[in-house]
Amino acid sequence: MDNLIDEFLNKRIEDNNLRTLIPISSRNNVKIIINNKEYIDFSSNDYLGLSSHPEMIERGKKAYEKYGASSTGSRLLSGDSDLFHELEDKIAEFKNKEAGLIFNSGYQANVGIISTLCEKGDIVFLDKLSHASIIDGVLLSSAKLMRFKHNDMEHLENLLKKERSKYRDALIISESIFSMDGDKAPLKELVDLKNKYNCHLMVDEAHATGIFGKNGAGLVEEEGLSDQMDLIMGTFGKALGSFGAYLACSDKIKQFLINKCRSFIYSTALPPSVIACNIKSMELVKKEPFRRKKLLETAKFFKESLLQKGIKIKSDSQIIPIVVGDNKNAIKLSNKMKENGFLVMPIRYPTVPKGKARIRLSLTYNHENDVLKKIMNLL
Ligand SMILES: *Cc1c(COP(=O)(O)O)cnc(C)c1O
């Protein structure tokens, strides 16, 4: 084992690809302290700035006092509470589906949902840029895995034509807003292909929830396609400023997962304080639409200003990837940002494909124009 570990770590160092942890000692919205020095954070997923919202903190505190620090066990034991049911009803309504189901994290949701619903003899079609949790879910399922070129519907249709009939059930999975590129999936075309080739369709709205759509429910809402989706998942840890994940689906699928999904069953339920914050975050998305409006305006302004400087960004969202290709350059750019008081982490293989290293700026509600202008000039 030691040899394997040394080899791996040495290779990571050689490739400028070693990861290390950076402890943040305090946080005030986008202002963070590292080693007694203040930085503006451009790497968080707290897109709406809800993690520090006074109402969130108040709601969490109340739940701590009422229920204690722990859920005390799996929801199938005595870890369930009325808070989960309130949140699941809210999710179902928000996503316009029959039912909602809460998971401990987006990672556990994807791994659990996909590996429970797909079996040997089934086939799953994934976008090449799918999040690791989606890939791991398929690998755990023993279903056949096929990957189509990013957002390439022609490639997907070719694979469907060739492979679909050889398998019992087929599932197509895509993110609605892609986490590392910030672009949109062609949801309408995915729906058409799903119907044409008799598949199920699952969408991961981790980076769209709270931001897109009239009510902030996501890109599926914005495009009016919730009826056509079999499974819509998303997280509370990104724009919703809290922690955990949800699935919106039919009642039947929910019952099935409660009975069979191992990441749901064999794990202590999220603490009541977290669930209370999740409920509050959904109320805030409803009550304070100005947050998502400002965020999308900021993103538009930012991309237009970069274009004027000759930097073209392909993103459709608040996620701004600046692809530099090689790991060394990504690290250099990230260090340059840090010297100037901005935390912008480099993103490297295997998070993104080899040769596509980048820095990735996550814009949030709390990034003000003067800060944006400064970082733009630096770029
Ligand atoms: C972050 C993310 C997840 C995982 O969610 P967590 O709650 O952080 O575990 C799943 N899918 C996508 C697309 C993500 O970006």
Tab-separated table of C-alpha atoms and ligand atoms in Angstrom:
chain	number	residue	atom	x	y	z
A	1	MET	CA	0.000	0.000	0.000
A	2	ASP	CA	2.844	2.433	0.880
A	3	ASN	CA	4.304	2.072	-2.599
A	4	LEU	CA	0.972	2.841	-4.191
A	5	ILE	CA	0.498	5.914	-2.040
A	6	ASP	CA	4.008	7.251	-2.697
A	7	GLU	CA	3.615	6.676	-6.394
A	8	PHE	CA	0.278	8.450	-6.496
A	9	LEU	CA	1.412	11.448	-4.474
A	10	ASN	CA	4.686	11.818	-6.370
A	11	LYS	CA	2.818	11.749	-9.654
A	12	ARG	CA	0.443	14.400	-8.362
A	13	ILE	CA	3.422	16.608	-7.408
A	14	GLU	CA	5.107	15.989	-10.773
A	15	ASP	CA	1.910	16.943	-12.645
A	16	ASN	CA	1.333	20.117	-10.583
A	17	ASN	CA	-1.811	18.381	-9.444
A	18	LEU	CA	-1.409	17.930	-5.684
A	19	ARG	CA	-4.393	19.075	-3.629
A	20	THR	CA	-3.975	20.677	-0.206
A	21	LEU	CA	-6.466	22.096	2.276
A	22	ILE	CA	-6.720	25.806	3.099
A	23	PRO	CA	-8.253	26.493	6.516
A	24	ILE	CA	-10.414	29.621	6.636
A	25	SER	CA	-10.518	31.094	10.131
A	26	SER	CA	-13.530	33.325	9.701
A	27	ARG	CA	-16.141	34.260	7.134
A	28	ASN	CA	-18.304	37.320	6.705
A	29	ASN	CA	-20.229	36.813	3.455
A	30	VAL	CA	-17.571	36.916	0.718
A	31	LYS	CA	-14.887	38.238	3.066
A	32	ILE	CA	-12.770	35.423	4.456
A	33	ILE	CA	-9.644	35.288	6.616
A	34	ILE	CA	-6.758	32.921	5.824
A	35	ASN	CA	-3.570	33.165	7.918
A	36	ASN	CA	-4.699	36.518	9.339
A	37	LYS	CA	-5.110	37.969	5.855
A	38	GLU	CA	-8.415	39.013	4.298
A	39	TYR	CA	-9.515	37.746	0.878
A	40	ILE	CA	-12.623	38.069	-1.266
A	41	ASP	CA	-13.942	34.561	-1.877
A	42	PHE	CA	-14.664	33.675	-5.516
A	43	SER	CA	-14.703	29.923	-4.934
A	44	SER	CA	-17.797	29.369	-2.799
A	45	ASN	CA	-21.143	28.056	-4.055
A	46	ASP	CA	-23.050	30.411	-1.754
A	47	TYR	CA	-24.508	32.061	-4.859
A	48	LEU	CA	-27.354	33.932	-3.142
A	49	GLY	CA	-25.444	34.764	0.030
A	50	LEU	CA	-28.012	32.848	2.092
A	51	SER	CA	-25.488	31.038	4.316
A	52	SER	CA	-25.071	34.187	6.413
A	53	HIS	CA	-28.674	35.417	6.213
A	54	PRO	CA	-29.799	36.432	9.741
A	55	GLU	CA	-33.142	34.614	9.317
A	56	MET	CA	-31.316	31.377	8.428
A	57	ILE	CA	-29.169	31.555	11.521
A	58	GLU	CA	-32.143	32.395	13.734
A	59	ARG	CA	-34.159	29.458	12.322
A	60	GLY	CA	-31.259	27.047	12.816
A	61	LYS	CA	-30.789	28.162	16.435
A	62	LYS	CA	-34.475	27.635	17.209
A	63	ALA	CA	-34.335	24.080	15.868
A	64	TYR	CA	-31.207	23.369	17.917
A	65	GLU	CA	-33.043	24.428	21.023
A	66	LYS	CA	-36.201	22.467	20.206
A	67	TYR	CA	-34.708	19.209	18.863
A	68	GLY	CA	-31.074	19.098	20.061
A	69	ALA	CA	-27.897	18.781	18.029
A	70	SER	CA	-28.512	15.417	16.359
A	71	SER	CA	-31.274	13.599	14.524
A	72	THR	CA	-30.088	10.574	16.594
A	73	GLY	CA	-30.338	8.011	13.800
A	74	SER	CA	-31.535	6.967	10.361
A	75	ARG	CA	-34.939	8.290	9.393
A	76	LEU	CA	-36.218	4.707	9.384
A	77	LEU	CA	-35.359	4.477	13.088
A	78	SER	CA	-36.208	7.531	15.181
A	79	GLY	CA	-34.169	10.066	13.191
A	80	ASP	CA	-37.221	11.316	11.304
A	81	SER	CA	-38.969	14.518	12.371
A	82	ASP	CA	-41.879	16.688	11.252
A	83	LEU	CA	-39.286	19.073	9.789
A	84	PHE	CA	-38.308	16.544	7.089
A	85	HIS	CA	-41.935	16.161	6.029
A	86	GLU	CA	-42.483	19.908	5.923
A	87	LEU	CA	-39.362	20.274	3.760
A	88	GLU	CA	-40.315	17.409	1.442
A	89	ASP	CA	-43.777	18.904	0.874
A	90	LYS	CA	-42.134	22.224	0.062
A	91	ILE	CA	-39.750	20.557	-2.415
A	92	ALA	CA	-42.590	18.734	-4.190
A	93	GLU	CA	-44.502	21.994	-4.583
A	94	PHE	CA	-41.397	23.978	-5.595
A	95	LYS	CA	-40.428	21.422	-8.256
A	96	ASN	CA	-43.991	20.711	-9.362
A	97	LYS	CA	-43.700	16.951	-8.733
A	98	GLU	CA	-45.733	14.534	-6.616
A	99	ALA	CA	-43.120	13.943	-3.940
A	100	GLY	CA	-39.868	15.144	-2.409
A	101	LEU	CA	-37.208	13.098	-0.634
A	102	ILE	CA	-34.278	14.479	1.374
A	103	PHE	CA	-30.765	13.039	1.187
A	104	ASN	CA	-27.745	13.765	3.373
A	105	SER	CA	-25.770	15.303	0.516
A	106	GLY	CA	-25.853	15.607	-3.247
A	107	TYR	CA	-23.116	13.016	-3.463
A	108	GLN	CA	-25.129	10.505	-1.422
A	109	ALA	CA	-28.267	11.360	-3.363
A	110	ASN	CA	-26.779	10.668	-6.788
A	111	VAL	CA	-24.912	7.553	-5.733
A	112	GLY	CA	-27.977	6.184	-3.946
A	113	ILE	CA	-30.710	7.121	-6.420
A	114	ILE	CA	-28.925	5.903	-9.545
A	115	SER	CA	-27.587	2.678	-8.048
A	116	THR	CA	-31.038	1.826	-6.645
A	117	LEU	CA	-33.035	2.548	-9.787
A	118	CYS	CA	-30.646	0.967	-12.312
A	119	GLU	CA	-29.545	-2.656	-12.423
A	120	LYS	CA	-27.624	-5.108	-14.537
A	121	GLY	CA	-29.356	-5.281	-17.915
A	122	ASP	CA	-30.117	-1.534	-17.894
A	123	ILE	CA	-28.200	1.212	-19.645
A	124	VAL	CA	-27.378	4.754	-18.511
A	125	PHE	CA	-26.426	7.574	-20.885
A	126	LEU	CA	-24.329	10.325	-19.289
A	127	ASP	CA	-22.985	13.617	-20.516
A	128	LYS	CA	-19.159	13.451	-20.643
A	129	LEU	CA	-18.921	16.329	-18.130
A	130	SER	CA	-21.146	14.717	-15.501
A	131	HIS	CA	-20.322	15.266	-11.823
A	132	ALA	CA	-18.330	12.498	-10.074
A	133	SER	CA	-21.315	11.545	-7.904
A	134	ILE	CA	-23.371	10.715	-11.012
A	135	ILE	CA	-20.603	8.570	-12.490
A	136	ASP	CA	-20.104	6.773	-9.170
A	137	GLY	CA	-23.828	6.051	-8.948
A	138	VAL	CA	-23.789	4.339	-12.329
A	139	LEU	CA	-20.595	2.394	-11.540
A	140	LEU	CA	-22.158	1.112	-8.326
A	141	SER	CA	-25.316	0.030	-10.166
A	142	SER	CA	-23.719	-2.519	-12.552
A	143	ALA	CA	-25.775	-1.006	-15.364
A	144	LYS	CA	-24.037	-0.394	-18.691
A	145	LEU	CA	-22.494	3.105	-18.793
A	146	MET	CA	-22.376	5.104	-22.049
A	147	ARG	CA	-21.100	8.653	-22.218
A	148	PHE	CA	-22.074	11.159	-24.893
A	149	LYS	CA	-20.025	14.201	-25.899
A	150	HIS	CA	-20.848	17.256	-23.845
A	151	ASN	CA	-24.286	18.615	-24.819
A	152	ASP	CA	-24.018	16.791	-28.172
A	153	MET	CA	-27.543	15.558	-28.913
A	154	GLU	CA	-26.532	14.072	-32.247
A	155	HIS	CA	-23.988	11.870	-30.513
A	156	LEU	CA	-26.539	10.892	-27.865
A	157	GLU	CA	-29.086	9.957	-30.548
A	158	ASN	CA	-26.515	7.836	-32.383
A	159	LEU	CA	-25.776	5.937	-29.176
A	160	LEU	CA	-29.500	5.522	-28.453
A	161	LYS	CA	-30.130	4.176	-31.959
A	162	LYS	CA	-27.332	1.657	-31.605
A	163	GLU	CA	-27.692	0.563	-27.981
A	164	ARG	CA	-31.160	1.265	-26.575
A	165	SER	CA	-32.889	-1.875	-27.869
A	166	LYS	CA	-30.272	-4.194	-26.335
A	167	TYR	CA	-31.214	-3.202	-22.778
A	168	ARG	CA	-34.291	-3.418	-20.572
A	169	ASP	CA	-34.525	0.084	-19.037
A	170	ALA	CA	-32.598	3.171	-20.067
A	171	LEU	CA	-31.855	6.324	-18.078
A	172	ILE	CA	-30.450	9.563	-19.493
A	173	ILE	CA	-28.772	11.876	-16.944
A	174	SER	CA	-27.607	15.456	-17.356
A	175	GLU	CA	-26.874	18.447	-15.189
A	176	SER	CA	-29.084	21.425	-16.056
A	177	ILE	CA	-26.296	23.964	-15.396
A	178	PHE	CA	-22.887	22.308	-15.633
A	179	SER	CA	-20.782	22.742	-12.516
A	180	MET	CA	-17.393	23.378	-14.078
A	181	ASP	CA	-18.407	25.104	-17.343
A	182	GLY	CA	-21.510	26.998	-16.256
A	183	ASP	CA	-23.345	26.241	-19.501
A	184	LYS	CA	-26.913	24.980	-19.921
A	185	ALA	CA	-27.981	21.536	-21.081
A	186	PRO	CA	-30.427	21.413	-24.028
A	187	LEU	CA	-33.251	20.160	-21.799
A	188	LYS	CA	-35.967	20.287	-24.453
A	189	GLU	CA	-33.925	18.101	-26.805
A	190	LEU	CA	-33.122	15.676	-24.002
A	191	VAL	CA	-36.869	15.353	-23.355
A	192	ASP	CA	-37.545	14.700	-27.056
A	193	LEU	CA	-34.898	11.955	-27.187
A	194	LYS	CA	-36.112	10.409	-23.948
A	195	ASN	CA	-39.612	10.142	-25.409
A	196	LYS	CA	-38.486	8.949	-28.827
A	197	TYR	CA	-36.328	6.147	-27.407
A	198	ASN	CA	-38.470	5.241	-24.405
A	199	CYS	CA	-36.003	6.211	-21.666
A	200	HIS	CA	-36.245	7.843	-18.258
A	201	LEU	CA	-34.663	11.244	-17.691
A	202	MET	CA	-32.867	12.559	-14.599
A	203	VAL	CA	-31.624	16.112	-14.188
A	204	ASP	CA	-29.151	17.390	-11.604
A	205	GLU	CA	-30.004	20.991	-10.737
A	206	ALA	CA	-27.223	21.523	-8.163
A	207	HIS	CA	-26.116	24.807	-9.728
A	208	ALA	CA	-29.507	26.001	-11.032
A	209	THR	CA	-31.713	25.622	-7.947
A	210	GLY	CA	-32.513	28.977	-6.343
A	211	ILE	CA	-31.302	30.909	-9.381
A	212	PHE	CA	-33.177	30.033	-12.579
A	213	GLY	CA	-36.924	29.963	-13.206
A	214	LYS	CA	-39.726	32.320	-12.233
A	215	ASN	CA	-39.831	30.972	-8.687
A	216	GLY	CA	-36.146	30.081	-8.526
A	217	ALA	CA	-36.853	26.345	-8.797
A	218	GLY	CA	-34.261	25.831	-11.530
A	219	LEU	CA	-33.783	25.509	-15.258
A	220	VAL	CA	-36.460	22.799	-15.533
A	221	GLU	CA	-38.985	25.316	-14.201
A	222	GLU	CA	-37.676	28.051	-16.496
A	223	GLU	CA	-38.236	25.832	-19.534
A	224	GLY	CA	-41.578	24.485	-18.283
A	225	LEU	CA	-40.461	20.846	-18.422
A	226	SER	CA	-41.102	19.497	-14.921
A	227	ASP	CA	-43.867	17.176	-16.213
A	228	GLN	CA	-41.375	15.570	-18.553
A	229	MET	CA	-38.715	14.839	-15.934
A	230	ASP	CA	-38.770	11.553	-14.064
A	231	LEU	CA	-36.190	12.611	-11.497
A	232	ILE	CA	-35.052	16.104	-10.534
A	233	MET	CA	-32.321	16.287	-7.922
A	234	GLY	CA	-30.486	19.228	-6.430
A	235	THR	CA	-28.644	20.339	-3.344
A	236	PHE	CA	-29.167	22.680	-0.412
A	237	GLY	CA	-25.425	23.307	-0.143
A	238	LYS	CA	-25.090	25.677	-3.068
A	239	ALA	CA	-27.411	28.625	-3.772
A	240	LEU	CA	-29.607	27.565	-0.845
A	241	GLY	CA	-26.766	28.307	1.565
A	242	SER	CA	-27.223	25.248	3.768
A	243	PHE	CA	-26.509	21.513	3.436
A	244	GLY	CA	-28.098	18.323	2.122
A	245	ALA	CA	-29.920	17.395	-1.060
A	246	TYR	CA	-33.349	16.589	-2.455
A	247	LEU	CA	-35.024	14.478	-5.078
A	248	ALA	CA	-38.349	15.472	-6.651
A	249	CYS	CA	-40.128	12.491	-8.217
A	250	SER	CA	-43.316	10.389	-8.186
A	251	ASP	CA	-44.796	8.976	-4.960
A	252	LYS	CA	-44.001	5.490	-6.180
A	253	ILE	CA	-40.305	6.169	-6.730
A	254	LYS	CA	-40.129	7.820	-3.306
A	255	GLN	CA	-41.626	4.724	-1.607
A	256	PHE	CA	-39.202	2.510	-3.520
A	257	LEU	CA	-36.163	4.562	-2.479
A	258	ILE	CA	-37.218	4.717	1.181
A	259	ASN	CA	-37.294	0.925	1.124
A	260	LYS	CA	-34.258	0.172	-0.996
A	261	CYS	CA	-31.821	3.074	-1.322
A	262	ARG	CA	-28.789	2.246	0.793
A	263	SER	CA	-27.405	5.786	1.115
A	264	PHE	CA	-30.819	6.860	2.418
A	265	ILE	CA	-31.323	3.948	4.797
A	266	TYR	CA	-27.871	3.300	6.243
A	267	SER	CA	-26.867	6.792	7.309
A	268	THR	CA	-27.808	9.074	10.199
A	269	ALA	CA	-30.356	11.661	9.065
A	270	LEU	CA	-29.283	15.301	8.787
A	271	PRO	CA	-29.527	17.267	12.069
A	272	PRO	CA	-32.851	19.083	12.642
A	273	SER	CA	-31.041	22.455	12.616
A	274	VAL	CA	-29.880	21.817	9.044
A	275	ILE	CA	-33.362	20.788	7.916
A	276	ALA	CA	-34.812	23.909	9.546
A	277	CYS	CA	-32.292	26.051	7.633
A	278	ASN	CA	-33.252	24.260	4.414
A	279	ILE	CA	-36.908	25.134	5.022
A	280	LYS	CA	-35.943	28.737	5.683
A	281	SER	CA	-33.773	28.898	2.563
A	282	MET	CA	-36.728	27.890	0.409
A	283	GLU	CA	-38.867	30.581	2.043
A	284	LEU	CA	-36.119	33.113	1.346
A	285	VAL	CA	-35.861	32.139	-2.330
A	286	LYS	CA	-39.603	32.831	-2.561
A	287	LYS	CA	-39.521	36.011	-0.487
A	288	GLU	CA	-36.365	37.610	-1.861
A	289	PRO	CA	-36.298	37.142	-5.645
A	290	PHE	CA	-34.110	40.258	-5.852
A	291	ARG	CA	-31.165	38.055	-4.899
A	292	ARG	CA	-31.313	35.847	-7.983
A	293	LYS	CA	-32.180	38.823	-10.178
A	294	LYS	CA	-29.097	40.746	-9.036
A	295	LEU	CA	-26.892	37.658	-9.350
A	296	LEU	CA	-27.896	37.030	-12.967
A	297	GLU	CA	-27.483	40.737	-13.801
A	298	THR	CA	-24.035	40.676	-12.202
A	299	ALA	CA	-23.083	37.595	-14.236
A	300	LYS	CA	-24.281	39.246	-17.446
A	301	PHE	CA	-22.363	42.444	-16.692
A	302	PHE	CA	-19.249	40.473	-15.817
A	303	LYS	CA	-19.272	38.396	-19.003
A	304	GLU	CA	-19.983	41.430	-21.215
A	305	SER	CA	-17.139	43.375	-19.626
A	306	LEU	CA	-14.740	40.467	-20.112
A	307	LEU	CA	-15.801	40.224	-23.751
A	308	GLN	CA	-14.912	43.896	-24.205
A	309	LYS	CA	-11.437	42.988	-23.001
A	310	GLY	CA	-11.309	40.175	-25.527
A	311	ILE	CA	-11.968	37.341	-23.058
A	312	LYS	CA	-14.836	35.191	-24.305
A	313	ILE	CA	-16.616	33.087	-21.651
A	314	LYS	CA	-18.997	30.363	-22.825
A	315	SER	CA	-20.993	30.218	-19.593
A	316	ASP	CA	-24.800	30.726	-19.349
A	317	SER	CA	-24.737	31.285	-15.607
A	318	GLN	CA	-23.027	32.709	-12.520
A	319	ILE	CA	-20.169	30.209	-13.011
A	320	ILE	CA	-17.250	31.809	-14.867
A	321	PRO	CA	-14.600	29.324	-16.035
A	322	ILE	CA	-11.360	30.762	-17.367
A	323	VAL	CA	-9.744	27.827	-19.125
A	324	VAL	CA	-5.963	28.069	-19.366
A	325	GLY	CA	-5.186	24.478	-20.368
A	326	ASP	CA	-2.186	23.460	-18.357
A	327	ASN	CA	-2.089	22.880	-14.588
A	328	LYS	CA	0.911	25.122	-14.047
A	329	ASN	CA	-0.815	28.107	-15.651
A	330	ALA	CA	-3.978	27.533	-13.618
A	331	ILE	CA	-1.927	27.522	-10.407
A	332	LYS	CA	0.005	30.602	-11.518
A	333	LEU	CA	-3.205	32.494	-12.251
A	334	SER	CA	-4.752	31.404	-8.960
A	335	ASN	CA	-1.628	32.552	-7.055
A	336	LYS	CA	-1.697	35.890	-8.863
A	337	MET	CA	-5.318	36.322	-7.747
A	338	LYS	CA	-4.373	35.449	-4.184
A	339	GLU	CA	-1.568	38.025	-4.122
A	340	ASN	CA	-4.222	40.566	-5.020
A	341	GLY	CA	-6.635	39.503	-2.301
A	342	PHE	CA	-8.946	37.137	-4.235
A	343	LEU	CA	-9.443	33.454	-3.495
A	344	VAL	CA	-10.010	31.754	-6.859
A	345	MET	CA	-9.063	28.086	-6.730
A	346	PRO	CA	-7.490	26.254	-9.668
A	347	ILE	CA	-9.583	23.387	-11.046
A	348	ARG	CA	-7.616	20.472	-12.489
A	349	TYR	CA	-7.902	16.877	-13.675
A	350	PRO	CA	-9.802	14.688	-12.763
A	351	THR	CA	-12.382	17.352	-11.816
A	352	VAL	CA	-12.118	18.615	-15.422
A	353	PRO	CA	-10.638	16.810	-18.475
A	354	LYS	CA	-6.844	16.745	-18.946
A	355	GLY	CA	-5.550	19.845	-20.717
A	356	LYS	CA	-8.634	21.840	-19.636
A	357	ALA	CA	-7.310	23.193	-16.319
A	358	ARG	CA	-8.876	26.477	-15.318
A	359	ILE	CA	-9.708	28.892	-12.607
A	360	ARG	CA	-13.392	29.086	-11.894
A	361	LEU	CA	-14.998	32.223	-10.507
A	362	SER	CA	-18.294	31.721	-8.736
A	363	LEU	CA	-20.172	34.989	-8.693
A	364	THR	CA	-22.492	35.605	-5.780
A	365	TYR	CA	-25.116	38.096	-4.658
A	366	ASN	CA	-22.578	39.656	-2.295
A	367	HIS	CA	-19.938	40.520	-4.904
A	368	GLU	CA	-20.244	44.268	-5.387
A	369	ASN	CA	-19.382	46.114	-8.589
A	370	ASP	CA	-16.157	47.710	-7.292
A	371	VAL	CA	-14.767	44.266	-6.384
A	372	LEU	CA	-15.840	42.872	-9.757
A	373	LYS	CA	-14.129	45.713	-11.597
A	374	LYS	CA	-10.906	45.086	-9.674
A	375	ILE	CA	-10.785	41.384	-10.477
A	376	MET	CA	-11.710	42.072	-14.108
A	377	ASN	CA	-8.805	44.463	-14.504
A	378	LEU	CA	-6.541	41.819	-13.065
A	379	LEU	CA	-7.776	39.238	-15.582
B	1	LIG	C1	-21.985	19.741	-5.726
B	1	LIG	C2	-22.638	18.811	-6.644
B	1	LIG	C3	-23.163	17.604	-6.181
B	1	LIG	C4	-22.934	17.123	-4.775
B	1	LIG	O1	-23.662	17.836	-3.839
B	1	LIG	P1	-23.184	17.904	-2.315
B	1	LIG	O2	-24.401	18.246	-1.572
B	1	LIG	O3	-22.129	18.945	-2.255
B	1	LIG	O4	-22.652	16.552	-1.966
B	1	LIG	C5	-23.858	16.822	-7.078
B	1	LIG	N1	-24.003	17.184	-8.370
B	1	LIG	C6	-23.477	18.330	-8.850
B	1	LIG	C7	-23.659	18.680	-10.278
B	1	LIG	C8	-22.772	19.174	-8.009
B	1	LIG	O5	-22.222	20.281	-8.477
